Each structure stands twice: as structure tokens, then as C-alpha cells.
């Protein structure tokens, strides 16, 4: 018999079971779908993080390579140190290319005197100031063939026997009396002579020489050297103590041999300018011999006794080579010829400018010029293409004028302005003044150049007397 109630219950139970089964399957499907999505998102996040880390590493490597000198520190003090603005070197007045305040330079003290320099130095730390460095650099970059030093020797002091590897030396004695010695090739002849204030001495490159103060007052020399590089000098005592004892003994063959050499002791203080405290015990009956004129005048010139070239505003005297030496004395001709035999010799002169006088604008064809102010005061002008650099000068100042540079000097004191000048030529000095080159230029050329009528240039007078140093 069919039981319809039982069938209905059975069908309902099966339906419910089926529905529950479907619900479970649906939940499992959703769970499985969510798991796949989670894995996908997790992988995506991992890829993003990995990419970001890679970009960061590449960026750091790039920054490090593009800035190799930058050290990154995270400590506060270190970071501040790295970001500090570097010190900017102060600008140097252009005038110091042409001006050196020598009295402000370093004084090299010795037992017997002192030396000061206006020179180029290989090590910039040897300059005392930016201005001094500017001057030294100018001398070197212009290949000036010039260095200047002042030498002060105390009474009875000695500038030790020495020689210079890379320069001829020209000296002017400003004050005192000195005895000079020069050892010739082979040492067979030692030329000795006495000099007084206003006279010139000359020592060719690699020539051994000495200077002895034989007066009661200090000797004061101005020394010019024909090099724009650092001067190279060797003193005899330095050579002696640097030579091995056995070599010195075999070379000199003294009585007592090597034991004689060992008696010498090098002093702790540089003896470049020498004056032993017990000099009276060491030296007796010293003589200061004057060699024959034919030897002396190769190394000596009496500048103060030479011809004076007179101008309305001053006087010039010259110790230089003259192509035509007919006006020279016999002794001056010896100096003239000997000077010209040596490469890179200098020409020396004195320039005296009277009160309110002007050494008019001029330039030199064949020489750089260096000058030292002996007395007075004045104003110097350097004429460039578009401007003029002017500066005041006083006693002890050194000036430098490169070859071809137009310049002028005006006396601004009541007393005479006196210079000692050196020129970097062993030939006859060649100079052109402003009035000379304007007078030599045709009027119609000047009229066209300056946009003035030709007749205007007739107003510039031509004087019979040379106006190189003029007065108003």
C-alpha cells in the first residue's frame, strides 16, 4: 500500500539534504575563489614592494656615482659639516699684478744681515699674502726674466761665497762700502774690487762670488736676477758639509787628511749672510785687494759717475749695452762688451723725476721692466686696452711693467722721486714715448682716427728738447 505521507516526508528530507549539500559546495567555491584572489593580491603586493626597492637601490647608486665626493652621514653634526658653504677667496686688486709692497714681505734674518724678496715661488704657501702671490704669479706668467731682492749686510758681515744656477745677477749698492770677489773659470784668477754707493756689480750665471762689508755702516744692495722662476742658489759652506768626508779629503788633500775635515762643524743657523761673534779671534790682517781695471770692469760699472741724460723733468743714467759705444770710456767699453756676451743679461738705470715731473706714457719694445723706489713718492699708471690702473708708490715699493705695456710715473712729492730700474734685455733698450709716436703719425691718419679736423693736430707742438720726463 502506498503511504503518501511517508513519501512526502522522504521527498522533503531528500530536498533538504540536497539544499544543504549545495550550500556547502557554494561556500567551498567562494572560499576557494577568495583564496585565489588573496594569493593574487599578495603576489601583486610583493611585486610592487620588490620594484620599489629596486628603484630605490638604483637611485642611490646613481646619486653616489654622480657625486663621488659627497659623503652622506645622518649624524646631525656631520650633516651640517658637509653642507657648510666653502670659503670664497677674496678678490685681489688688479694693481698687485704690477705692485709689491716689499717692506711688508717676510724678512729672512741671518747672523750677518737680512734678505727680502719680490719673487715667484713654486709653493704658494711661501707667500705671505694674496697680494704677494698675485705679484709673483704675474712675474712668472709674463716670463719676465726678473726677480728682485734686497740684501742688508752688517758691518764686517759677509754674503757667503755662492753661485746661482739659473740667473745672472745685477746689483746696485744703495749704501755702504763693500769688497767683492769673483772666481773665474778654472779658479786661476779671483777678481776682487771695492764698490761704494751708486755703483753696479755684475755676476754671470754659475759664477762663484762673495760680498764683504768693509765699512762701519750697513751695506744695502738692490739685487736683480734674470729669472722669473724660483731662484736657485748654492752656498760654499752648504756644498762642503754635504760632501762626504773622504771625498772632501781626497779633493783638498789637507794636512792631517780626513781628521782635518772632521774638525769642521756645521752651524745650526744658516750662514748665508755670515758674522761670527768671535770674528776678531778668527781673522787677522785681512786685506782687500783691488784687481787690475781690465778684470774689474767686467763685473763693475760706476753708474753714479756715468753720463747723465738730462730732461726738463728729471735725469736718467744707464748701465746697459750700447751698440755704438763711441761715447763710452775705455773701462765702460769693457763692461759693455762683457755684458753683451752673456745671455739674458739685464740693463740697469736710475730714474730721477723732479717735483711735479712726469715720466710720460711709454713702452719698451724688447724688455720687461722692474723698479724699486729709493726715495720720494708718486703715482703710477698702467694703460690697458679699455682702462687705466693707477696706484700710489712710496719708498721700498717694487713695480713691474710687462713688455709692450704702456705706463707712466708722476712725482707727487716735494722731493725728487728716485728709482733704480732693471730691464730684461742684454741688448740696447728700445723705448717709444707717447709724444714721439703721435708726432710720427701722419696728421690725416690722426684726423680720420679721432674724428677731428686735420688742422687740429698742428696744435701739438714738437720740442727740440726730449720730453721723456717733462714738466708742466
CSV table of C-alpha atoms in Angstrom, one decimal:
chain,number,residue,atom,x,y,z
A,1,UNK,CA,0.0,0.0,0.0
A,2,UNK,CA,1.2,3.3,-0.9
A,3,UNK,CA,1.8,5.7,2.0
A,4,UNK,CA,1.6,9.2,0.6
A,5,UNK,CA,2.6,10.8,4.0
A,6,UNK,CA,5.7,8.8,4.2
A,7,UNK,CA,6.6,9.7,0.5
A,8,UNK,CA,6.1,13.4,1.2
A,9,UNK,CA,8.4,13.3,4.3
A,10,UNK,CA,11.0,11.3,2.4
A,11,UNK,CA,11.0,13.7,-0.5
A,12,UNK,CA,11.3,16.7,1.8
A,13,UNK,CA,14.2,15.2,3.7
A,14,UNK,CA,16.0,14.5,0.4
A,15,UNK,CA,15.3,18.0,-0.8
A,16,UNK,CA,16.6,19.5,2.4
A,17,UNK,CA,19.7,17.3,2.2
A,18,UNK,CA,20.3,18.4,-1.3
A,19,UNK,CA,19.9,22.1,-0.4
A,20,UNK,CA,22.4,21.7,2.4
A,21,UNK,CA,24.8,20.0,0.2
A,22,UNK,CA,24.5,22.8,-2.4
A,23,UNK,CA,25.0,25.4,0.2
A,24,UNK,CA,28.2,23.7,1.5
A,25,UNK,CA,29.5,23.4,-2.1
A,26,UNK,CA,28.8,27.1,-2.7
A,27,UNK,CA,30.6,28.1,0.5
A,28,UNK,CA,33.6,25.9,-0.6
A,29,UNK,CA,33.6,27.5,-4.0
A,30,UNK,CA,33.5,31.1,-2.5
A,31,UNK,CA,36.3,30.1,-0.1
A,32,UNK,CA,38.3,28.7,-2.9
A,33,UNK,CA,37.8,31.9,-5.0
A,34,UNK,CA,38.7,34.1,-2.1
A,35,UNK,CA,41.9,32.1,-1.5
A,36,UNK,CA,42.9,32.5,-5.2
A,37,UNK,CA,42.2,36.3,-5.0
A,38,UNK,CA,44.2,36.6,-1.8
A,39,UNK,CA,47.2,34.8,-3.4
A,40,UNK,CA,46.9,37.1,-6.4
A,41,UNK,CA,46.8,40.3,-4.3
A,42,UNK,CA,49.6,39.1,-2.2
A,43,UNK,CA,51.8,38.3,-5.2
A,44,UNK,CA,50.9,41.7,-6.7
A,45,UNK,CA,51.9,43.5,-3.4
A,46,UNK,CA,55.2,41.6,-3.3
A,47,UNK,CA,55.9,42.6,-6.9
A,48,UNK,CA,55.2,46.2,-6.1
A,49,UNK,CA,57.5,46.2,-3.0
A,50,UNK,CA,60.2,44.4,-4.9
A,51,UNK,CA,60.0,47.0,-7.7
A,52,UNK,CA,60.1,49.9,-5.3
A,53,UNK,CA,63.2,48.5,-3.5
A,54,UNK,CA,64.9,48.0,-6.9
A,55,UNK,CA,64.2,51.6,-8.0
A,56,UNK,CA,65.4,52.9,-4.6
A,57,UNK,CA,68.7,51.0,-4.9
A,58,UNK,CA,69.3,52.2,-8.5
A,59,UNK,CA,68.6,55.8,-7.4
A,60,UNK,CA,71.1,55.6,-4.6
A,61,UNK,CA,73.8,54.1,-6.8
A,62,UNK,CA,73.2,56.8,-9.4
A,63,UNK,CA,73.4,59.6,-6.9
A,64,UNK,CA,76.6,58.1,-5.4
A,65,UNK,CA,78.3,57.8,-8.8
A,66,UNK,CA,77.2,61.3,-9.9
A,67,UNK,CA,78.5,62.9,-6.7
A,68,UNK,CA,81.7,60.9,-5.9
A,69,UNK,CA,83.0,63.5,-3.3
A,70,UNK,CA,79.7,63.7,-1.3
A,71,UNK,CA,79.8,61.7,1.9
A,72,UNK,CA,76.4,61.2,3.3
A,73,UNK,CA,76.1,61.0,7.1
A,74,UNK,CA,73.0,61.0,9.1
A,75,UNK,CA,74.5,62.3,12.3
A,76,UNK,CA,73.4,66.0,12.8
A,77,UNK,CA,76.9,67.4,13.2
A,78,UNK,CA,78.3,65.6,10.2
A,79,UNK,CA,75.4,66.7,8.0
A,80,UNK,CA,75.9,70.3,9.0
A,81,UNK,CA,79.7,70.0,8.3
A,82,UNK,CA,79.0,68.6,4.8
A,83,UNK,CA,76.6,71.4,3.9
A,84,UNK,CA,78.8,74.2,5.0
A,85,UNK,CA,79.4,76.8,2.2
A,86,UNK,CA,83.1,76.7,1.2
A,87,UNK,CA,85.2,79.9,2.0
A,88,UNK,CA,85.4,82.2,-1.0
A,89,UNK,CA,88.9,83.6,-1.6
A,90,UNK,CA,88.8,87.4,-1.6
A,91,UNK,CA,89.3,89.2,-4.8
A,92,UNK,CA,92.8,90.8,-5.2
A,93,UNK,CA,93.1,94.3,-6.6
A,94,UNK,CA,94.5,94.1,-10.2
A,95,UNK,CA,97.2,96.6,-9.3
A,96,UNK,CA,99.1,93.9,-7.4
A,97,UNK,CA,100.0,92.4,-10.7
A,98,UNK,CA,102.3,95.4,-11.0
A,99,UNK,CA,103.0,96.4,-7.4
A,100,UNK,CA,104.7,94.7,-4.5
A,101,UNK,CA,104.9,96.4,-1.1
A,102,UNK,CA,108.3,94.9,-0.3
A,103,UNK,CA,108.7,96.4,3.2
A,104,UNK,CA,105.7,94.2,4.2
A,105,UNK,CA,107.3,91.0,2.9
A,106,UNK,CA,109.0,88.3,5.0
A,107,UNK,CA,112.5,89.2,6.4
A,108,UNK,CA,114.9,86.4,6.2
A,109,UNK,CA,117.3,87.0,9.1
A,110,UNK,CA,120.9,85.8,9.2
A,111,UNK,CA,123.7,86.4,11.7
A,112,UNK,CA,125.3,89.0,9.4
A,113,UNK,CA,122.3,90.6,7.8
A,114,UNK,CA,118.9,90.1,6.2
A,115,UNK,CA,117.3,89.5,2.8
A,116,UNK,CA,113.8,90.3,1.4
A,117,UNK,CA,112.3,89.1,-1.8
A,118,UNK,CA,109.9,90.3,-4.6
A,119,UNK,CA,109.8,87.0,-6.5
A,120,UNK,CA,107.9,84.0,-7.8
A,121,UNK,CA,107.6,80.9,-5.5
A,122,UNK,CA,106.9,77.4,-6.6
A,123,UNK,CA,104.9,76.7,-3.3
A,124,UNK,CA,102.1,79.2,-2.9
A,125,UNK,CA,102.3,78.6,0.9
A,126,UNK,CA,105.6,80.6,0.8
A,127,UNK,CA,103.7,83.8,0.0
A,128,UNK,CA,102.6,85.9,3.0
A,129,UNK,CA,99.6,87.4,1.3
A,130,UNK,CA,97.3,87.1,-1.7
A,131,UNK,CA,98.7,90.4,-3.0
A,132,UNK,CA,102.3,89.0,-2.8
A,133,UNK,CA,101.1,85.9,-4.7
A,134,UNK,CA,99.5,88.0,-7.4
A,135,UNK,CA,102.7,89.8,-8.0
A,136,UNK,CA,104.9,86.7,-8.1
A,137,UNK,CA,102.4,84.9,-10.4
A,138,UNK,CA,102.5,88.0,-12.7
A,139,UNK,CA,106.3,87.8,-12.9
A,140,UNK,CA,106.2,84.2,-13.8
A,141,UNK,CA,103.2,84.2,-16.2
A,142,UNK,CA,104.7,87.1,-18.2
A,143,UNK,CA,108.0,85.2,-18.3
A,144,UNK,CA,109.6,88.4,-17.1
A,145,UNK,CA,113.1,87.1,-16.5
A,146,UNK,CA,113.2,89.1,-13.4
A,147,UNK,CA,113.5,88.6,-9.6
A,148,UNK,CA,114.4,91.3,-7.1
A,149,UNK,CA,115.9,91.0,-3.6
A,150,UNK,CA,117.2,93.4,-1.1
A,151,UNK,CA,120.4,92.4,0.8
A,152,UNK,CA,121.5,94.1,4.0
A,153,UNK,CA,124.9,93.2,5.4
A,154,UNK,CA,126.0,94.4,8.8
A,155,UNK,CA,129.5,95.9,9.3
A,156,UNK,CA,132.1,93.2,8.8
A,157,UNK,CA,129.4,90.8,7.7
A,158,UNK,CA,129.9,88.5,4.7
A,159,UNK,CA,127.5,87.3,2.0
A,160,UNK,CA,128.9,83.8,1.8
A,161,UNK,CA,130.6,82.7,-1.4
A,162,UNK,CA,127.9,81.2,-3.6
A,163,UNK,CA,126.6,80.9,-7.2
A,164,UNK,CA,123.2,80.9,-8.9
A,165,UNK,CA,122.2,78.0,-11.2
A,166,UNK,CA,119.5,79.8,-13.2
A,167,UNK,CA,120.2,83.5,-13.3
A,168,UNK,CA,122.7,86.3,-13.9
A,169,UNK,CA,122.9,88.8,-11.0
A,170,UNK,CA,123.0,92.6,-11.2
A,171,UNK,CA,123.4,94.6,-8.0
A,172,UNK,CA,123.2,98.3,-7.1
A,173,UNK,CA,124.8,99.5,-3.9
A,174,UNK,CA,122.5,102.0,-2.2
A,175,UNK,CA,124.5,102.5,1.0
A,176,UNK,CA,127.9,101.4,2.4
A,177,UNK,CA,131.2,100.1,1.1
A,178,UNK,CA,131.8,96.5,0.1
A,179,UNK,CA,134.6,94.3,-1.2
A,180,UNK,CA,133.6,91.9,-4.0
A,181,UNK,CA,135.2,88.7,-5.1
A,182,UNK,CA,134.6,86.8,-8.3
A,183,UNK,CA,136.3,83.4,-9.1
A,184,UNK,CA,136.9,82.9,-12.8
A,185,UNK,CA,136.7,79.8,-14.9
A,186,UNK,CA,139.2,77.2,-13.6
A,187,UNK,CA,139.9,79.2,-10.4
A,188,UNK,CA,143.2,80.6,-11.7
A,189,UNK,CA,142.0,84.2,-11.3
A,190,UNK,CA,140.0,85.7,-8.5
A,191,UNK,CA,138.9,89.2,-9.4
A,192,UNK,CA,138.4,91.5,-6.4
A,193,UNK,CA,137.3,95.1,-6.2
A,194,UNK,CA,135.8,97.7,-3.9
A,195,UNK,CA,132.4,99.3,-4.5
A,196,UNK,CA,130.7,102.3,-3.0
A,197,UNK,CA,127.1,103.7,-3.1
A,198,UNK,CA,125.7,104.3,-6.5
A,199,UNK,CA,127.8,101.7,-8.3
A,200,UNK,CA,126.8,98.5,-10.1
A,201,UNK,CA,128.1,94.9,-9.8
A,202,UNK,CA,127.5,92.1,-12.3
A,203,UNK,CA,127.9,88.3,-11.8
A,204,UNK,CA,127.2,85.9,-14.7
A,205,UNK,CA,125.2,82.8,-14.1
A,206,UNK,CA,127.1,80.0,-12.3
A,207,UNK,CA,129.9,82.3,-11.3
A,208,UNK,CA,131.1,82.0,-7.7
A,209,UNK,CA,131.2,85.3,-5.9
A,210,UNK,CA,131.1,86.9,-2.4
A,211,UNK,CA,130.3,90.3,-0.9
A,212,UNK,CA,132.1,91.6,2.3
A,213,UNK,CA,131.0,94.7,4.1
A,214,UNK,CA,134.3,96.6,4.8
A,215,UNK,CA,132.7,99.8,6.2
A,216,UNK,CA,131.3,100.9,9.5
A,217,UNK,CA,127.7,101.2,8.4
A,218,UNK,CA,125.3,98.6,6.9
A,219,UNK,CA,125.6,97.8,3.2
A,220,UNK,CA,122.3,97.9,1.5
A,221,UNK,CA,122.1,96.3,-2.0
A,222,UNK,CA,119.3,96.0,-4.5
A,223,UNK,CA,119.8,92.8,-6.4
A,224,UNK,CA,118.1,91.9,-9.7
A,225,UNK,CA,118.2,88.3,-11.1
A,226,UNK,CA,117.4,87.3,-14.7
A,227,UNK,CA,114.8,84.6,-13.9
A,228,UNK,CA,111.1,84.5,-13.4
A,229,UNK,CA,111.3,81.0,-11.8
A,230,UNK,CA,112.3,80.4,-8.2
A,231,UNK,CA,115.9,81.4,-7.8
A,232,UNK,CA,118.3,78.5,-7.3
A,233,UNK,CA,121.4,79.3,-5.2
A,234,UNK,CA,124.2,77.2,-3.6
A,235,UNK,CA,126.5,78.4,-0.9
A,236,UNK,CA,130.0,77.1,-0.5
A,237,UNK,CA,129.5,76.0,3.2
A,238,UNK,CA,126.4,74.0,2.2
A,239,UNK,CA,128.4,72.2,-0.5
A,240,UNK,CA,131.3,71.5,1.9
A,241,UNK,CA,129.1,69.9,4.6
A,242,UNK,CA,127.1,67.9,2.0
A,243,UNK,CA,130.2,66.3,0.6
A,244,UNK,CA,131.3,63.0,2.2
A,245,UNK,CA,134.4,63.4,4.4
A,246,UNK,CA,136.6,61.1,2.3
A,247,UNK,CA,135.6,62.8,-0.9
A,248,UNK,CA,136.4,66.2,0.6
A,249,UNK,CA,139.7,64.9,2.0
A,250,UNK,CA,140.8,63.4,-1.3
A,251,UNK,CA,139.8,66.6,-3.2
A,252,UNK,CA,141.5,69.1,-0.9
A,253,UNK,CA,144.4,66.9,0.4
A,254,UNK,CA,144.8,69.0,3.6
A,255,UNK,CA,147.5,68.4,6.2
A,256,UNK,CA,146.0,65.9,8.6
A,257,UNK,CA,143.8,64.3,5.9
A,258,UNK,CA,140.3,63.3,6.9
A,259,UNK,CA,140.9,64.3,10.5
A,260,UNK,CA,141.3,67.9,9.3
A,261,UNK,CA,137.9,67.7,7.6
A,262,UNK,CA,136.3,66.3,10.7
A,263,UNK,CA,137.2,69.4,12.7
A,264,UNK,CA,134.7,71.5,10.8
A,265,UNK,CA,131.2,71.7,12.4
A,266,UNK,CA,128.2,73.0,10.6
A,267,UNK,CA,126.4,75.8,12.3
A,268,UNK,CA,122.7,75.4,13.4
A,269,UNK,CA,121.9,78.9,12.0
A,270,UNK,CA,122.1,79.5,8.2
A,271,UNK,CA,125.3,81.3,7.3
A,272,UNK,CA,124.1,82.8,4.1
A,273,UNK,CA,125.0,86.2,5.5
A,274,UNK,CA,127.7,85.4,8.0
A,275,UNK,CA,129.1,87.2,11.0
A,276,UNK,CA,130.7,85.0,13.7
A,277,UNK,CA,130.6,86.5,17.2
A,278,UNK,CA,134.4,85.7,17.7
A,279,UNK,CA,135.4,87.2,14.3
A,280,UNK,CA,138.4,89.1,15.8
A,281,UNK,CA,139.9,85.8,17.0
A,282,UNK,CA,139.3,84.1,13.6
A,283,UNK,CA,140.6,86.7,11.2
A,284,UNK,CA,143.8,88.9,11.5
A,285,UNK,CA,145.4,91.3,9.0
A,286,UNK,CA,142.7,91.0,6.3
A,287,UNK,CA,143.5,92.8,3.1
A,288,UNK,CA,141.0,94.0,0.4
A,289,UNK,CA,142.9,93.9,-2.8
A,290,UNK,CA,141.8,95.7,-6.0
A,291,UNK,CA,142.4,93.8,-9.2
A,292,UNK,CA,143.6,95.4,-12.4
A,293,UNK,CA,140.9,97.5,-14.3
A,294,UNK,CA,140.8,95.1,-17.2
A,295,UNK,CA,139.5,92.5,-14.9
A,296,UNK,CA,137.4,94.6,-12.5
A,297,UNK,CA,135.4,96.4,-15.2
A,298,UNK,CA,133.9,93.1,-16.5
A,299,UNK,CA,132.0,92.9,-13.2
A,300,UNK,CA,131.7,96.5,-12.2
A,301,UNK,CA,130.1,99.7,-13.6
A,302,UNK,CA,130.3,103.2,-12.0
A,303,UNK,CA,126.7,104.2,-12.6
A,304,UNK,CA,126.8,107.3,-10.5
A,305,UNK,CA,129.8,108.6,-12.5
A,306,UNK,CA,128.4,107.7,-15.9
A,307,UNK,CA,126.8,110.1,-18.4
A,308,UNK,CA,123.7,111.9,-17.3
A,309,UNK,CA,120.8,112.1,-19.8
A,310,UNK,CA,119.0,115.4,-18.8
A,311,UNK,CA,115.4,116.1,-19.4
A,312,UNK,CA,113.2,119.1,-18.4
A,313,UNK,CA,111.6,117.0,-15.6
A,314,UNK,CA,114.5,114.7,-14.5
A,315,UNK,CA,117.6,112.7,-15.2
A,316,UNK,CA,118.4,109.1,-16.4
A,317,UNK,CA,121.7,107.2,-16.1
A,318,UNK,CA,122.2,103.8,-17.6
A,319,UNK,CA,124.4,100.7,-17.2
A,320,UNK,CA,123.4,98.8,-20.3
A,321,UNK,CA,124.8,97.5,-23.6
A,322,UNK,CA,125.2,100.2,-26.3
A,323,UNK,CA,125.5,99.1,-30.0
A,324,UNK,CA,127.6,102.3,-30.6
A,325,UNK,CA,129.9,102.7,-27.7
A,326,UNK,CA,131.9,105.6,-29.0
A,327,UNK,CA,130.9,107.8,-26.1
A,328,UNK,CA,131.9,105.3,-23.5
A,329,UNK,CA,135.2,105.4,-21.6
A,330,UNK,CA,137.7,102.6,-22.2
A,331,UNK,CA,136.7,101.0,-18.9
A,332,UNK,CA,133.0,101.3,-19.7
A,333,UNK,CA,133.6,99.6,-23.0
A,334,UNK,CA,135.0,96.6,-21.1
A,335,UNK,CA,131.7,96.3,-19.2
A,336,UNK,CA,129.7,97.0,-22.4
A,337,UNK,CA,131.3,94.1,-24.3
A,338,UNK,CA,131.3,91.6,-21.4
A,339,UNK,CA,127.7,92.3,-20.6
A,340,UNK,CA,126.7,91.5,-24.2
A,341,UNK,CA,128.5,88.2,-24.2
A,342,UNK,CA,126.1,86.8,-21.6
A,343,UNK,CA,122.6,85.5,-22.5
A,344,UNK,CA,119.7,87.0,-20.5
A,345,UNK,CA,121.8,89.8,-19.0
A,346,UNK,CA,119.8,92.8,-17.7
A,347,UNK,CA,120.1,96.5,-18.2
A,348,UNK,CA,120.1,98.8,-15.1
A,349,UNK,CA,119.4,102.5,-14.8
A,350,UNK,CA,118.5,105.2,-12.3
A,351,UNK,CA,115.5,107.4,-13.0
A,352,UNK,CA,115.2,110.7,-11.1
A,353,UNK,CA,111.9,112.7,-11.5
A,354,UNK,CA,111.8,116.2,-10.2
A,355,UNK,CA,108.9,117.7,-8.1
A,356,UNK,CA,105.7,117.6,-10.3
A,357,UNK,CA,107.7,115.9,-13.1
A,358,UNK,CA,106.2,113.2,-15.3
A,359,UNK,CA,107.8,110.2,-17.0
A,360,UNK,CA,105.3,110.4,-19.8
A,361,UNK,CA,103.4,107.3,-21.1
A,362,UNK,CA,105.8,105.0,-23.0
A,363,UNK,CA,106.5,101.3,-23.6
A,364,UNK,CA,109.5,99.1,-24.3
A,365,UNK,CA,109.8,97.0,-27.4
A,366,UNK,CA,112.3,94.5,-26.1
A,367,UNK,CA,112.2,94.3,-22.3
A,368,UNK,CA,110.1,93.8,-19.2
A,369,UNK,CA,110.8,96.5,-16.6
A,370,UNK,CA,111.1,96.2,-12.8
A,371,UNK,CA,111.7,99.2,-10.5
A,372,UNK,CA,112.4,99.9,-6.8
A,373,UNK,CA,111.6,103.2,-5.2
A,374,UNK,CA,114.7,104.6,-3.5
A,375,UNK,CA,113.2,107.9,-2.3
A,376,UNK,CA,110.2,110.1,-2.7
A,377,UNK,CA,106.6,109.2,-3.6
A,378,UNK,CA,104.5,109.2,-6.8
A,379,UNK,CA,101.7,107.7,-8.8
A,380,UNK,CA,102.0,105.0,-11.5
A,381,UNK,CA,99.6,104.3,-14.3
A,382,UNK,CA,99.3,101.1,-16.4
A,383,UNK,CA,97.3,101.8,-19.6
A,384,UNK,CA,95.3,98.8,-20.8
A,385,UNK,CA,93.0,98.5,-23.8
A,386,UNK,CA,89.9,100.0,-22.2
A,387,UNK,CA,91.1,101.4,-18.9
A,388,UNK,CA,94.0,102.6,-16.8
A,389,UNK,CA,95.1,101.1,-13.5
A,390,UNK,CA,96.6,103.8,-11.2
A,391,UNK,CA,98.2,103.4,-7.8
A,392,UNK,CA,100.4,105.3,-5.4
A,393,UNK,CA,104.1,104.3,-4.7
A,394,UNK,CA,106.4,105.0,-1.8
A,395,UNK,CA,109.9,104.1,-0.6
A,396,UNK,CA,110.6,100.4,-0.8
A,397,UNK,CA,107.8,99.6,-3.3
A,398,UNK,CA,108.5,97.4,-6.3
A,399,UNK,CA,106.8,98.0,-9.7
A,400,UNK,CA,106.6,95.7,-12.7
A,401,UNK,CA,105.8,96.6,-16.3
A,402,UNK,CA,105.4,93.8,-18.8
A,403,UNK,CA,107.0,94.2,-22.3
A,404,UNK,CA,104.9,96.4,-24.6
A,405,UNK,CA,102.7,97.7,-21.7
A,406,UNK,CA,102.3,101.5,-21.8
A,407,UNK,CA,102.9,103.1,-18.4
A,408,UNK,CA,103.7,106.4,-16.8
A,409,UNK,CA,105.1,107.7,-13.5
A,410,UNK,CA,104.3,111.0,-11.8
A,411,UNK,CA,106.1,112.6,-8.9
A,412,UNK,CA,103.6,113.6,-6.2
A,413,UNK,CA,106.0,114.7,-3.5
A,414,UNK,CA,108.0,117.8,-2.9
A,415,UNK,CA,111.3,115.9,-3.1
A,416,UNK,CA,112.7,114.0,-6.1
A,417,UNK,CA,111.3,110.6,-6.9
A,418,UNK,CA,114.3,108.3,-7.4
A,419,UNK,CA,114.1,104.8,-8.9
A,420,UNK,CA,116.6,102.0,-9.7
A,421,UNK,CA,115.2,100.2,-12.8
A,422,UNK,CA,116.1,96.9,-14.4
A,423,UNK,CA,115.2,95.8,-17.9
A,424,UNK,CA,115.2,92.2,-19.2
A,425,UNK,CA,117.5,92.7,-22.1
A,426,UNK,CA,121.2,92.4,-22.8
A,427,UNK,CA,120.7,94.4,-26.0
A,428,UNK,CA,120.3,98.2,-26.3
A,429,UNK,CA,116.9,99.1,-24.7
A,430,UNK,CA,114.2,100.1,-27.2
A,431,UNK,CA,111.6,102.6,-26.0
A,432,UNK,CA,108.8,104.6,-27.6
A,433,UNK,CA,107.1,107.6,-25.9
A,434,UNK,CA,103.6,108.9,-26.5
A,435,UNK,CA,104.6,112.3,-27.9
A,436,UNK,CA,107.1,110.6,-30.3
A,437,UNK,CA,104.6,108.1,-31.8
A,438,UNK,CA,101.9,110.7,-32.2
A,439,UNK,CA,104.3,113.2,-33.8
A,440,UNK,CA,105.5,110.4,-36.2
A,441,UNK,CA,101.9,109.5,-37.3
A,442,UNK,CA,100.6,111.5,-40.3
A,443,UNK,CA,98.1,114.2,-39.4
A,444,UNK,CA,95.5,112.9,-41.9
A,445,UNK,CA,95.7,109.5,-40.2
A,446,UNK,CA,95.1,111.0,-36.8
A,447,UNK,CA,92.2,113.1,-38.2
A,448,UNK,CA,90.5,110.1,-39.6
A,449,UNK,CA,91.0,108.1,-36.4
A,450,UNK,CA,89.8,110.7,-33.9
A,451,UNK,CA,87.1,112.4,-35.9
A,452,UNK,CA,88.9,115.8,-35.7
A,453,UNK,CA,90.0,118.2,-38.4
A,454,UNK,CA,93.5,117.6,-39.6
A,455,UNK,CA,94.4,121.2,-38.7
A,456,UNK,CA,93.7,120.4,-35.0
A,457,UNK,CA,96.8,118.2,-34.8
A,458,UNK,CA,99.1,121.1,-35.7
A,459,UNK,CA,98.3,122.4,-32.1
A,460,UNK,CA,100.5,119.6,-30.7
A,461,UNK,CA,104.0,121.1,-30.5
A,462,UNK,CA,107.2,119.4,-31.3
A,463,UNK,CA,110.0,120.3,-28.9
A,464,UNK,CA,113.7,120.5,-29.6
A,465,UNK,CA,114.4,119.0,-26.2
A,466,UNK,CA,113.4,115.4,-25.4
A,467,UNK,CA,110.2,115.4,-23.3
A,468,UNK,CA,110.6,111.8,-21.9
A,469,UNK,CA,110.5,113.4,-18.4
A,470,UNK,CA,108.6,116.6,-18.7
A,471,UNK,CA,107.3,119.4,-16.5
A,472,UNK,CA,104.0,121.4,-16.9
